[in-house]
Tab-separated table of C-alpha atoms in Angstrom:
chain	number	residue	atom	x	y	z
C	1146	MET	CA	-65.279	-57.861	-90.897
C	1147	ASN	CA	-62.041	-59.577	-89.796
C	1148	PRO	CA	-58.954	-57.414	-89.604
C	1149	VAL	CA	-56.018	-58.547	-91.749
C	1150	PRO	CA	-53.267	-59.919	-89.494
C	1151	LEU	CA	-50.111	-57.837	-89.560
C	1152	ARG	CA	-47.050	-59.582	-90.991
C	1153	PRO	CA	-43.779	-58.760	-89.271
C	1154	ASN	CA	-41.273	-56.857	-91.346
C	1155	PRO	CA	-38.411	-58.835	-92.961
C	1156	ILE	CA	-35.861	-57.797	-90.309
C	1157	ALA	CA	-38.174	-58.974	-87.508
C	1158	ARG	CA	-38.721	-62.296	-89.336
C	1159	ILE	CA	-34.950	-62.795	-89.705
C	1160	ILE	CA	-34.336	-61.992	-86.035
C	1161	PHE	CA	-37.157	-64.313	-84.923
C	1162	ALA	CA	-35.879	-67.124	-87.189
C	1163	SER	CA	-32.341	-66.695	-85.800
C	1164	ARG	CA	-33.405	-68.648	-82.717
C	1165	TRP	CA	-32.900	-71.795	-84.834
C	1166	ILE	CA	-29.150	-71.072	-84.882
C	1167	GLN	CA	-29.156	-72.580	-81.371
C	1168	LEU	CA	-30.339	-75.957	-82.694
C	1169	PRO	CA	-26.816	-77.317	-83.431
C	1170	ILE	CA	-25.798	-76.300	-79.914
C	1171	TYR	CA	-28.606	-78.354	-78.348
C	1172	LEU	CA	-27.878	-81.271	-80.699
C	1173	GLY	CA	-24.221	-81.045	-79.650
C	1174	LEU	CA	-25.250	-81.237	-75.998
C	1175	ILE	CA	-27.113	-84.466	-76.820
C	1176	VAL	CA	-23.768	-85.851	-78.084
C	1177	VAL	CA	-22.162	-84.723	-74.797
C	1178	GLN	CA	-24.952	-86.552	-72.948
C	1179	MET	CA	-24.077	-89.742	-74.874
C	1180	ILE	CA	-20.437	-89.272	-73.823
C	1181	TYR	CA	-21.545	-89.049	-70.176
C	1182	ALA	CA	-23.708	-92.181	-70.590
C	1183	TRP	CA	-20.619	-93.995	-71.911
C	1184	LYS	CA	-18.517	-92.635	-69.027
C	1185	PHE	CA	-21.157	-93.833	-66.532
C	1186	LEU	CA	-21.261	-97.358	-68.005
C	1187	LYS	CA	-17.444	-97.548	-68.029
C	1188	ALA	CA	-17.230	-96.426	-64.370
C	1189	LEU	CA	-20.044	-98.818	-63.370
C	1190	TRP	CA	-18.257	-101.717	-65.092
C	1191	HIS	CA	-15.002	-100.774	-63.337
C	1192	LEU	CA	-16.826	-100.782	-59.977
C	1193	ILE	CA	-18.437	-104.192	-60.634
C	1194	VAL	CA	-15.210	-105.841	-61.870
C	1195	ASN	CA	-13.039	-104.472	-59.040
C	1196	LEU	CA	-15.536	-104.718	-56.178
C	1197	GLY	CA	-13.639	-107.586	-54.531
C	1198	ILE	CA	-10.392	-105.621	-54.209
C	1199	MET	CA	-11.862	-102.223	-53.212
C	1200	ASP	CA	-12.012	-100.946	-49.664
C	1201	GLU	CA	-15.047	-99.061	-48.319
C	1202	ASN	CA	-13.665	-95.589	-49.124
C	1203	THR	CA	-12.787	-96.588	-52.692
C	1204	ILE	CA	-16.302	-97.991	-53.206
C	1205	MET	CA	-17.838	-94.813	-51.767
C	1206	LEU	CA	-15.695	-92.655	-54.074
C	1207	ALA	CA	-16.686	-94.793	-57.079
C	1208	VAL	CA	-20.388	-94.475	-56.174
C	1209	LEU	CA	-20.033	-90.707	-55.684
C	1210	ASN	CA	-18.364	-90.556	-59.097
C	1211	LEU	CA	-21.371	-92.368	-60.610
C	1212	ILE	CA	-23.770	-89.974	-58.858
C	1213	ASP	CA	-21.712	-87.044	-60.134
C	1214	VAL	CA	-22.042	-88.302	-63.729
C	1215	VAL	CA	-25.821	-88.728	-63.258
C	1216	MET	CA	-26.173	-85.185	-61.887
C	1217	ILE	CA	-24.174	-83.724	-64.770
C	1218	ALA	CA	-26.367	-85.700	-67.204
C	1219	ASN	CA	-29.469	-84.303	-65.448
C	1220	LEU	CA	-28.013	-80.799	-65.760
C	1221	LEU	CA	-27.411	-81.392	-69.478
C	1222	LEU	CA	-30.973	-82.639	-69.924
C	1223	MET	CA	-32.393	-79.558	-68.177
C	1224	VAL	CA	-30.302	-77.272	-70.389
C	1225	ILE	CA	-31.232	-79.152	-73.578
C	1226	VAL	CA	-34.963	-79.545	-72.927
C	1227	GLY	CA	-35.535	-76.343	-70.965
C	1228	GLY	CA	-33.322	-74.206	-73.192
C	1229	TYR	CA	-34.863	-75.477	-76.402
C	1230	GLU	CA	-38.412	-75.031	-75.052
C	1231	THR	CA	-37.636	-71.561	-73.646
C	1232	PHE	CA	-35.528	-70.080	-76.432
C	1233	VAL	CA	-36.153	-72.018	-79.671
C	1234	SER	CA	-39.518	-73.716	-80.037
C	1235	ARG	CA	-42.275	-75.505	-78.129
C	1236	PHE	CA	-42.273	-79.302	-77.960
C	1237	ASN	CA	-46.077	-79.590	-78.089
C	1238	THR	CA	-45.990	-82.709	-75.879
C	1239	ASP	CA	-48.904	-81.606	-73.680
C	1240	ASN	CA	-50.649	-84.995	-73.722
C	1241	HIS	CA	-47.539	-87.180	-73.692
C	1242	PRO	CA	-47.515	-89.436	-70.598
C	1243	ASP	CA	-43.721	-89.135	-70.212
C	1244	GLN	CA	-43.563	-85.335	-70.247
C	1245	PRO	CA	-41.529	-84.159	-67.238
C	1246	GLU	CA	-43.649	-82.277	-64.679
C	1247	TRP	CA	-41.308	-79.269	-64.623
C	1248	LEU	CA	-41.677	-78.717	-68.384
C	1249	ASP	CA	-45.242	-77.426	-67.849
C	1250	HIS	CA	-44.006	-74.229	-66.245
C	1251	VAL	CA	-40.520	-73.818	-67.676
C	1252	ASN	CA	-39.273	-70.321	-68.397
C	1253	ALA	CA	-35.888	-68.597	-68.150
C	1254	SER	CA	-36.388	-67.876	-64.442
C	1255	VAL	CA	-37.393	-71.443	-63.511
C	1256	LEU	CA	-34.536	-72.785	-65.622
C	1257	LYS	CA	-31.995	-70.563	-63.809
C	1258	VAL	CA	-33.129	-71.817	-60.395
C	1259	LYS	CA	-33.152	-75.481	-61.484
C	1260	LEU	CA	-29.693	-75.137	-63.023
C	1261	SER	CA	-28.374	-73.415	-59.889
C	1262	MET	CA	-29.691	-76.220	-57.701
C	1263	ALA	CA	-28.120	-78.825	-60.005
C	1264	ILE	CA	-24.750	-77.027	-59.910
C	1265	ILE	CA	-24.902	-76.833	-56.097
C	1266	SER	CA	-25.689	-80.565	-55.956
C	1267	ILE	CA	-22.748	-81.378	-58.233
C	1268	SER	CA	-20.487	-79.137	-56.159
C	1269	SER	CA	-21.691	-80.919	-52.992
C	1270	ILE	CA	-20.748	-84.306	-54.447
C	1271	HIS	CA	-17.280	-82.975	-55.360
C	1272	LEU	CA	-16.876	-81.562	-51.850
C	1273	LEU	CA	-17.860	-84.899	-50.329
C	1274	GLN	CA	-15.311	-86.679	-52.545
C	1275	THR	CA	-12.690	-84.154	-51.409
C	1276	PHE	CA	-13.461	-84.715	-47.716
C	1277	ILE	CA	-13.244	-88.499	-48.137
C	1278	ASN	CA	-9.799	-87.988	-49.739
C	1279	ALA	CA	-8.844	-85.080	-47.441
C	1280	SER	CA	-5.592	-86.667	-46.285
C	1281	ALA	CA	-4.318	-86.778	-49.889
C	1282	ILE	CA	-5.481	-83.286	-50.918
C	1283	PRO	CA	-3.654	-80.021	-50.095
C	1284	ALA	CA	-5.522	-77.825	-47.597
C	1285	GLU	CA	-5.391	-74.852	-49.988
C	1286	LYS	CA	-7.265	-76.841	-52.658
C	1287	ILE	CA	-9.927	-77.827	-50.097
C	1288	GLN	CA	-10.311	-74.178	-49.035
C	1289	TRP	CA	-10.780	-73.066	-52.660
C	1290	GLN	CA	-13.342	-75.796	-53.223
C	1291	ILE	CA	-15.304	-74.736	-50.114
C	1292	LEU	CA	-15.130	-71.092	-51.210
C	1293	LEU	CA	-16.378	-72.019	-54.686
C	1294	HIS	CA	-19.248	-74.047	-53.190
C	1295	LEU	CA	-20.239	-71.130	-50.938
C	1296	THR	CA	-20.120	-68.832	-53.987
C	1297	PHE	CA	-22.529	-71.177	-55.809
C	1298	LEU	CA	-24.832	-71.145	-52.764
C	1299	LEU	CA	-24.786	-67.354	-52.453
C	1300	SER	CA	-25.351	-66.922	-56.193
C	1301	ALA	CA	-28.372	-69.248	-56.074
C	1302	LEU	CA	-29.781	-67.377	-53.065
C	1303	ALA	CA	-29.239	-64.035	-54.804
C	1304	MET	CA	-30.968	-65.310	-57.973
C	1305	ALA	CA	-33.884	-66.749	-55.980
C	1306	TYR	CA	-34.245	-63.482	-54.045
C	1307	THR	CA	-34.101	-61.419	-57.252
C	1308	ASP	CA	-36.722	-63.668	-58.856
C	1309	LYS	CA	-38.912	-63.294	-55.759
C	1310	ILE	CA	-38.665	-59.484	-55.953
C	1311	ILE	CA	-39.413	-59.473	-59.685
C	1312	SER	CA	-42.283	-61.914	-59.205
C	1313	SER	CA	-43.850	-59.938	-56.340
C	1314	ASN	CA	-43.476	-56.651	-58.268
C	1315	HIS	CA	-45.057	-58.302	-61.307
C	1316	HIS	CA	-47.988	-59.577	-59.221
C	1317	ALA	CA	-48.402	-56.189	-57.502
C	1318	ALA	CA	-48.596	-54.476	-60.900
C	1319	GLN	CA	-51.303	-56.883	-62.108
C	1320	PRO	CA	-54.871	-55.679	-61.585
C	1321	HIS	CA	-56.828	-57.940	-59.246
C	1322	HIS	CA	-60.107	-59.339	-60.558
C	1323	HIS	CA	-62.788	-60.242	-58.043
């Protein structure tokens, strides 16, 4: 005899369904991604058209700006795809040949680490742009930027360490099967 599956109470169903309230947020981030694609194409066109009159530093700054836009777009993609998969609903793309490798094992913890690394990378690009323009930037602004970058680094290390502790405690609590 098969037991009758329990149906969640109405409050639990409402709370569970509320995850779909995040859908417009993720759709809005797709619009933001289109804005960044437009910004990238505009900056690329500007670089191509003005290449003949740019010096080496100006070209390097333009390329770093393009890389910055790409990294922000990657960050957006991770938030959209990873956030939706983690907090709203599964994609069910298991057999799709284009499925990103990291999507197989995405969870809130993995997403936090990936986002932290993306933010550190973006901050690094900004710092590099600042150092290339150092003569035109006040020293106090450079110091704040370095401090902010170090804060990102320390935060990422603290998150990674916390995840390691949680993960090792979780594995220690699991019974071992031989």
